[in-house]
Short mmCIF file of C-alpha atoms in Angstrom, two decimals:
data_model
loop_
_atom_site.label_atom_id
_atom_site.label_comp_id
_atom_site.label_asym_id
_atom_site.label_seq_id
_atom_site.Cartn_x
_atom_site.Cartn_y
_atom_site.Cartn_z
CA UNK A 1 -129.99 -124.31 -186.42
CA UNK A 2 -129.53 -128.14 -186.73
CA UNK A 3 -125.54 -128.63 -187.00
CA UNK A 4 -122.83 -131.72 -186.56
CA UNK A 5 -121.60 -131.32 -182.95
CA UNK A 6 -118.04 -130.20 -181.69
CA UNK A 7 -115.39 -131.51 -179.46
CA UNK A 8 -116.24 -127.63 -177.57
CA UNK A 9 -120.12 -128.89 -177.21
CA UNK A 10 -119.42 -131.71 -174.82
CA UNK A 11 -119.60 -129.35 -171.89
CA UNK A 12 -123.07 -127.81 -173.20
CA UNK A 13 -124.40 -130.85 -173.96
CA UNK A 14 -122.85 -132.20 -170.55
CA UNK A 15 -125.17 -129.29 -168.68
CA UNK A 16 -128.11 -129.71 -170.88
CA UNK A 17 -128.37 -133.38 -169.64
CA UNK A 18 -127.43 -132.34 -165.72
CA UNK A 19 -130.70 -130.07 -165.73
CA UNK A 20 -132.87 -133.07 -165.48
CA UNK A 21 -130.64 -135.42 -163.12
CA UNK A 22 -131.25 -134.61 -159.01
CA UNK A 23 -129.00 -135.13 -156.74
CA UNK A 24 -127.79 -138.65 -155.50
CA UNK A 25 -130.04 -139.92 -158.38
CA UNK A 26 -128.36 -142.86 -160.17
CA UNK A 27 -127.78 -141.66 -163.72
CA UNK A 28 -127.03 -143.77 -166.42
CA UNK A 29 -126.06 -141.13 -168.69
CA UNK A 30 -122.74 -140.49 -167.03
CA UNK A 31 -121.52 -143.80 -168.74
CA UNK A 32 -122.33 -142.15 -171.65
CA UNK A 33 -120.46 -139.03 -171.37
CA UNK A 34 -117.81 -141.02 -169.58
CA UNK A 35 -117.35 -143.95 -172.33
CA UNK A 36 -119.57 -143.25 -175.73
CA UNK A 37 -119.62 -139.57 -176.47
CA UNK A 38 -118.25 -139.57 -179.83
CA UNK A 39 -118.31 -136.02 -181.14
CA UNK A 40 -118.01 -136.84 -184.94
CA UNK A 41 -121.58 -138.68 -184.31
CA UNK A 42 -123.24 -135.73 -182.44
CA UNK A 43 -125.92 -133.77 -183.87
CA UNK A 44 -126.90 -130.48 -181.90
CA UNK A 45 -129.92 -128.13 -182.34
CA UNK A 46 -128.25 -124.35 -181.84
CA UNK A 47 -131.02 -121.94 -180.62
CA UNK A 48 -129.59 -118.61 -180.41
CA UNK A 49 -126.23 -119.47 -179.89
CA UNK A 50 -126.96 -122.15 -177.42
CA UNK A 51 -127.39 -126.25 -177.39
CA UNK A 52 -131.03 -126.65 -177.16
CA UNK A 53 -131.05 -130.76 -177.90
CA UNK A 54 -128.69 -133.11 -178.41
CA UNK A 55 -128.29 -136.84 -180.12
CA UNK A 56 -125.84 -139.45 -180.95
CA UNK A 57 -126.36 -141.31 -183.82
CA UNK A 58 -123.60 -144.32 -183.96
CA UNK A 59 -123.47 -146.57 -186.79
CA UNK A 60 -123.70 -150.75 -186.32
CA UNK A 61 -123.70 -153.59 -188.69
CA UNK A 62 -126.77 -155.46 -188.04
CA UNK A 63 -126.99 -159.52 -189.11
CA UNK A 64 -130.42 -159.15 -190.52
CA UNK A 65 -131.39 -162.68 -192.67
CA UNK A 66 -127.85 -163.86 -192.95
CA UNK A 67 -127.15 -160.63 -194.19
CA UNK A 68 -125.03 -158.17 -193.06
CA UNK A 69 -126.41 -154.79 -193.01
CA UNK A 70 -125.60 -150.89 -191.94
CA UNK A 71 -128.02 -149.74 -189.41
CA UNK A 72 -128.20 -145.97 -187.79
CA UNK A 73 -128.73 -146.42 -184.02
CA UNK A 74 -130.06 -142.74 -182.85
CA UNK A 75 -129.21 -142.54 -179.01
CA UNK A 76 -128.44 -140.26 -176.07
CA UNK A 77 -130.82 -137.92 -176.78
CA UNK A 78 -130.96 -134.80 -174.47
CA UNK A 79 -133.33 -132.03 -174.78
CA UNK A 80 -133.90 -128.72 -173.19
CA UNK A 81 -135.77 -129.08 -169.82
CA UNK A 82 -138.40 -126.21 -170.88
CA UNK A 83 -138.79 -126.71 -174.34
CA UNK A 84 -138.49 -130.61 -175.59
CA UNK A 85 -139.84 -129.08 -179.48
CA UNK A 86 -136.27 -128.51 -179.93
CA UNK A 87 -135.56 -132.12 -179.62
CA UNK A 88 -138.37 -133.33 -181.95
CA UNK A 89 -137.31 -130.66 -184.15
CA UNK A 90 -133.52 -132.45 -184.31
CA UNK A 91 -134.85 -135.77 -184.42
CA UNK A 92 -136.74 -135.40 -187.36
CA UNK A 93 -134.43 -133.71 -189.79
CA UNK A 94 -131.96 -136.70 -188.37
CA UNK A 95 -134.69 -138.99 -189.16
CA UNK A 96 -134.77 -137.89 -192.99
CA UNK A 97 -130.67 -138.25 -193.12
CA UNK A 98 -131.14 -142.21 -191.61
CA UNK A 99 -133.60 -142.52 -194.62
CA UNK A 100 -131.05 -141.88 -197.24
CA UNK A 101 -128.22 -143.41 -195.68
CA UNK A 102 -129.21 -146.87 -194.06
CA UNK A 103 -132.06 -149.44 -194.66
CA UNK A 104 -132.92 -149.95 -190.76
CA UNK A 105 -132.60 -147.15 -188.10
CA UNK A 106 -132.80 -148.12 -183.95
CA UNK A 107 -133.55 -145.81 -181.47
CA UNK A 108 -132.24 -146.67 -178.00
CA UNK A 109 -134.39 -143.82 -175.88
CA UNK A 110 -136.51 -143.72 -172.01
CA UNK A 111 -138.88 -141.67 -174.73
CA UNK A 112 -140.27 -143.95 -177.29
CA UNK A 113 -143.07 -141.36 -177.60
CA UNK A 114 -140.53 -139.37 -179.44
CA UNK A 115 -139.83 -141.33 -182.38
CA UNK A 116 -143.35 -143.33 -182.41
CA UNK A 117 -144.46 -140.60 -184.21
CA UNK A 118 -141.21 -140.84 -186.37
CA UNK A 119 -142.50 -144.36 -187.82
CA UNK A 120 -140.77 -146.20 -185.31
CA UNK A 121 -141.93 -149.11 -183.73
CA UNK A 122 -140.82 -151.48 -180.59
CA UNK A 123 -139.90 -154.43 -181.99
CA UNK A 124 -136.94 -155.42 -179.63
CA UNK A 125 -138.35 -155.93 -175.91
CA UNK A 126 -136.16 -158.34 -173.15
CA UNK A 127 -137.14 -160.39 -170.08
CA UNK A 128 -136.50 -159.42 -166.57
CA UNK A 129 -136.33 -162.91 -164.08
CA UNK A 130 -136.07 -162.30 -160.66
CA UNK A 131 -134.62 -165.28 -159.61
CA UNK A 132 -134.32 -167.25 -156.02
CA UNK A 133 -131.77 -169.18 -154.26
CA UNK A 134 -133.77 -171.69 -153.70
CA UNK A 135 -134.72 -171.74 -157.34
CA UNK A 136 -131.79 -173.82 -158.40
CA UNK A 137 -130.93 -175.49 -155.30
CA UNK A 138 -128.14 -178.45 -154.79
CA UNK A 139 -126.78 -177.24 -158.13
CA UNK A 140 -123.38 -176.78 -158.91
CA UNK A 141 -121.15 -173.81 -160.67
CA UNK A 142 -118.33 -176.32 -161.30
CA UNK A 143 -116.35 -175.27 -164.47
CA UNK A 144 -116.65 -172.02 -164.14
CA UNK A 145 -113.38 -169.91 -164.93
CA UNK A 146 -112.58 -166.50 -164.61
CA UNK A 147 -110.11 -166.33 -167.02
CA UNK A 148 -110.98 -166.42 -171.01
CA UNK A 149 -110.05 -164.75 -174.31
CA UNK A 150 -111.53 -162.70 -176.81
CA UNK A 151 -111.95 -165.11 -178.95
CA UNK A 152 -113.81 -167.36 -176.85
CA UNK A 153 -116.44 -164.84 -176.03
CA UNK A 154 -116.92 -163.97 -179.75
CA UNK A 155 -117.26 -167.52 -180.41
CA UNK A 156 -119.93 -168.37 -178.06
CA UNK A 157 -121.56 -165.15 -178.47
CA UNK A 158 -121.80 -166.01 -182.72
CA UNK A 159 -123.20 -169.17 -181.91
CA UNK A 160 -125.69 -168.18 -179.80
CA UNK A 161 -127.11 -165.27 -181.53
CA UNK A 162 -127.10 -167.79 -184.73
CA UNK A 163 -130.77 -168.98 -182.99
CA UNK A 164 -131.65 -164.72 -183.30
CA UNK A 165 -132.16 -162.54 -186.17
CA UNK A 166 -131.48 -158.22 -186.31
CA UNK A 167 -128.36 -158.44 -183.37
CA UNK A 168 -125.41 -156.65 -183.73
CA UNK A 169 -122.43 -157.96 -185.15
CA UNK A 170 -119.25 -158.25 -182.58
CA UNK A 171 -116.06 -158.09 -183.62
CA UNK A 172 -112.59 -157.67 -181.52
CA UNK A 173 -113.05 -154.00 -181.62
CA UNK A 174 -116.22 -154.11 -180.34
CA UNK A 175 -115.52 -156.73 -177.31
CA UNK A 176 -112.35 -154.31 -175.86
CA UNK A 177 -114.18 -151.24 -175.90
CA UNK A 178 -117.09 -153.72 -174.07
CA UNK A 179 -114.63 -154.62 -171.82
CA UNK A 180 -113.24 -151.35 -170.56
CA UNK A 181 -117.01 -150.41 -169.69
CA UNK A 182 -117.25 -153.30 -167.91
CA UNK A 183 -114.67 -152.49 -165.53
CA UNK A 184 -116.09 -148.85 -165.51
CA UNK A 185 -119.58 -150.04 -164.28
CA UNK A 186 -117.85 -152.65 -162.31
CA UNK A 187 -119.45 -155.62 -163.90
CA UNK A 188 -117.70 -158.88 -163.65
CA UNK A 189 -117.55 -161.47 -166.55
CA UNK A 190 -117.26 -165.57 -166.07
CA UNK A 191 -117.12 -167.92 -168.60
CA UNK A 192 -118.58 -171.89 -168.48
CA UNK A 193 -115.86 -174.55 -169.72
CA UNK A 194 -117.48 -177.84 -170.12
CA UNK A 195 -115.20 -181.44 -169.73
CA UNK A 196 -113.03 -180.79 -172.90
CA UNK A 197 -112.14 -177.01 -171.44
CA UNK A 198 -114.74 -175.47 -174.40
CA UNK A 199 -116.55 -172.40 -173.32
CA UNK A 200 -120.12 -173.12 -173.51
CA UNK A 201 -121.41 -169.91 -172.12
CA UNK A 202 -120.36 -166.68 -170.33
CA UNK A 203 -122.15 -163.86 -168.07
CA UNK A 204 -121.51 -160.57 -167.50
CA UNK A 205 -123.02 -159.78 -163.62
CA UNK A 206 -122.82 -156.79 -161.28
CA UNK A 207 -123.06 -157.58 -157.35
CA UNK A 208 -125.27 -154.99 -155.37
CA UNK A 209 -126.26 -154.59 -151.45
CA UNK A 210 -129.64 -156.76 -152.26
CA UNK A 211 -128.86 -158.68 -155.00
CA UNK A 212 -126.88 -159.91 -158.42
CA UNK A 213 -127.74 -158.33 -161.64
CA UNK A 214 -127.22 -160.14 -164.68
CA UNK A 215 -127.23 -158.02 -167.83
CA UNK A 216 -126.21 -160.74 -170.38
CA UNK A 217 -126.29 -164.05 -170.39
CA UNK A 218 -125.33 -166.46 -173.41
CA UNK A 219 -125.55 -169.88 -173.10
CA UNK A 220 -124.89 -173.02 -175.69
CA UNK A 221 -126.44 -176.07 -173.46
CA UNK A 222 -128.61 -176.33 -170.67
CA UNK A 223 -125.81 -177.41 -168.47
CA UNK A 224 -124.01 -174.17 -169.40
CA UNK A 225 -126.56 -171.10 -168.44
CA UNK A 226 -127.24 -173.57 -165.25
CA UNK A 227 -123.80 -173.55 -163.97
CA UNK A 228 -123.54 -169.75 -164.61
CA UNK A 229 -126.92 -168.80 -162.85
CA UNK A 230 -125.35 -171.10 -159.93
CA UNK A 231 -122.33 -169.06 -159.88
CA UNK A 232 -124.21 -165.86 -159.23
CA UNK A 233 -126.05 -167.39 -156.65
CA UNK A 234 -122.69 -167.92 -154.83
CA UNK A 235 -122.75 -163.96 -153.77
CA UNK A 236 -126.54 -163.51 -152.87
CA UNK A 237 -130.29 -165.21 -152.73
CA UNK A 238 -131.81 -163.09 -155.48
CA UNK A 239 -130.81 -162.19 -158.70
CA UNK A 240 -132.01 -159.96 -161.81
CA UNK A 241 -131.49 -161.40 -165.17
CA UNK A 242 -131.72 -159.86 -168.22
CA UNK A 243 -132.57 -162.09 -171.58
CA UNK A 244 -134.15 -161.24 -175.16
CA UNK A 245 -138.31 -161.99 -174.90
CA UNK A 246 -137.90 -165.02 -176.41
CA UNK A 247 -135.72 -166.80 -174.13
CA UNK A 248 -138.30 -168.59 -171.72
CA UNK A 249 -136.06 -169.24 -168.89
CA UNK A 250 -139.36 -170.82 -167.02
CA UNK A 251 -138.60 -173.83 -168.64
CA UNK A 252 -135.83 -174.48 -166.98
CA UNK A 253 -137.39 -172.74 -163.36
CA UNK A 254 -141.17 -172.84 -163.82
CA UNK A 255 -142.26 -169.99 -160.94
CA UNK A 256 -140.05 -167.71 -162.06
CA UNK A 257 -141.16 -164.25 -162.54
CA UNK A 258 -140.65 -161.61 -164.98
CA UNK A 259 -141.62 -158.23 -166.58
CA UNK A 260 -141.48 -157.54 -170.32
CA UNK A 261 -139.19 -154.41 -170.61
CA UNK A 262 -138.95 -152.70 -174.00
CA UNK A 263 -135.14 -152.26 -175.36
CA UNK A 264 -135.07 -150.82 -178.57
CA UNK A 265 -137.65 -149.36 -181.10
CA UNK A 266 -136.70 -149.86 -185.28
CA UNK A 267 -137.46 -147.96 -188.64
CA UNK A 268 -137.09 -150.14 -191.85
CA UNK A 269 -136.57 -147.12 -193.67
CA UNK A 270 -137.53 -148.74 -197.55
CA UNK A 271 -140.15 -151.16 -197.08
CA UNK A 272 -140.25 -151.44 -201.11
CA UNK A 273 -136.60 -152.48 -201.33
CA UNK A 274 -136.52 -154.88 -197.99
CA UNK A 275 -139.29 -156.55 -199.18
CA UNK A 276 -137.65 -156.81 -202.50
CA UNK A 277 -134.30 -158.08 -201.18
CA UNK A 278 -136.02 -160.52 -198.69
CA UNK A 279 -139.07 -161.85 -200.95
CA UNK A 280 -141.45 -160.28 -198.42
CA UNK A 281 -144.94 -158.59 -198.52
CA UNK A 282 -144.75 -156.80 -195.26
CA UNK A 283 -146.74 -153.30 -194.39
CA UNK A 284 -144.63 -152.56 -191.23
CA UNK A 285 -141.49 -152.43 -189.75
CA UNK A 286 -142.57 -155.15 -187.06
CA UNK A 287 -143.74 -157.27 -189.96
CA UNK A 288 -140.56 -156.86 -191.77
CA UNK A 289 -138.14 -157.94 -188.92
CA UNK A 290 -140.44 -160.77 -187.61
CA UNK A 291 -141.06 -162.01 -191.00
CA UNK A 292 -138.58 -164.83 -191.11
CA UNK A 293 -140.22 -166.32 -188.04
CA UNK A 294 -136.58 -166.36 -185.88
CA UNK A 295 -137.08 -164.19 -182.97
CA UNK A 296 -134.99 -160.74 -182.49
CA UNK A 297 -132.64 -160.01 -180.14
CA UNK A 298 -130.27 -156.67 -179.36
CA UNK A 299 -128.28 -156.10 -176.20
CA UNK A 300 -126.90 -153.01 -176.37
CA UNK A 301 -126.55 -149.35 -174.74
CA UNK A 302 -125.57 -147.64 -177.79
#
């Protein structure tokens, strides 16, 4: 029986998901159950009185063409170890409720098998740089402050994402819940002020035993992402950095190296009417979201 979750299913849904983790495995789900389970978004799949598969469907405004528009992000999805049919089971009839209630659905899942065959399709995909030392030597991090506001960081982060198309929106809300993860996953966040004190750029950055790990990194000049990539530099040689597939950061370091990593699969769930609204023609969801020719970009968990 396909149901709306319960506070009283976080603990079955909580086991459910520990089947598949081993020990002293890292597992990114526990930032989930720590920070994002929302039990008025949970849908469960009840087998015979027990939580057979589990998903989170949370609810974004998207920027899509200048305008702004509901999208159903599908995520944390958890299935039985021995029987995963339970899962596609839930998935589809949650599928079919996206249809009637939003014009785009995401799917943020390790699986994108699962909801390929839902008419989904990987549109949103992200760089990984592994970047040297000696990459940007003799460069400097000056103007780079740990202290900020809210409003800065929504500021910059609006500006930049003016050059992308299909990003969620961020509004105060948004950036303190962002926040409070950040200190739960023990990420760090600078901020780039150029001569006139303006914040050009931030970073959010975790330090491990082998290198730093960038996870976002937005940027309004050159100078700016420069002087932040410097700055993580200060605490080791190597660091991972994490930027939408269109941002060619070999332009500014021309050996770097990289990996295409996909982020986020999409559903444009009435071609008819987005093609209507948007004076398209397109056949698919990639040709729908790429149609205006500015490049996509989403950054999120869920």
């Amino acid at each position: 029986m396909i149901r709306e979750g319960q506070l009283s299913d976080r603990q079955a849904i909580y086991d459910l998901h520990s089947r598949w983790v081993n020990l002293g495995e890292y597992d990114d789900m526990e930032i989930y159950f720590a920070r994002y389970f929302n039990a008025n978004n949970i849908i469960v799949n009840e087998i015979n009185g027990h939580v057979a598969a589990s998903c989170q469907v949370n609810y974004h405004t998207l920027r899509v063409n200048d305008y702004r528009m509901a999208a159903g992000t599908i995520t944390a999805c958890i299935a039985d170890r021995n029987n995963r049919s339970y899962l596609a089971e839930l998935l589809k009839d949650v599928d079919d409720e996206l249809i009637h209630k939003v014009l785009i659905s995401l799917a943020i899942t390790d699986t994108p098998s699962d909801f390929v065959s839902l008419g989904f399709e990987p549109v949103y995909n992200r760089r990984r740089y592994s970047l040297n030392r000696s990459d940007l030597a003799n460069r400097s991090f000056d103007g780079i402050d740990r202290s900020f506001t809210v409003r800065e960081i929504t500021n910059v982060y609006r500006s930049f994402m003016a050059n992308f198309n299909g990003y969620y929106e961020r509004d105060y809300e948004y950036w303190v819940s962002r926040f409070e993860t950040f200190k739960y996953r023990k990420y760090n966040t600078v901020v780039y002020r150029n001569g006139n004190n303006e914040v050009e750029g931030y970073m959010v950055f975790a330090i491990n035993q082998s290198n730093v790990y960038v996870d976002e990194i937005v940027y309004l000049t050159g100078e700016a992402l420069v002087r932040l990539l410097c700055y993580g530099f200060k605490y080791k040689d190597k660091m991972t950095v994490m930027v939408s597939e269109h941002e060619n950061l070999n332009m500014l370091i021309p050996e770097a190296k990289y990996r295409l990593q996909p982020q986020i699969l999409a559903k444009v769930n009435n071609l008819t009417l987005y093609n209507s609204l948007f004076e398209y023609n397109a056949t698919s969801t990639t040709e729908a979201l790429n149609a205006s020719g500015i490049p996509l970009s989403v950054n999120e968990e869920f």
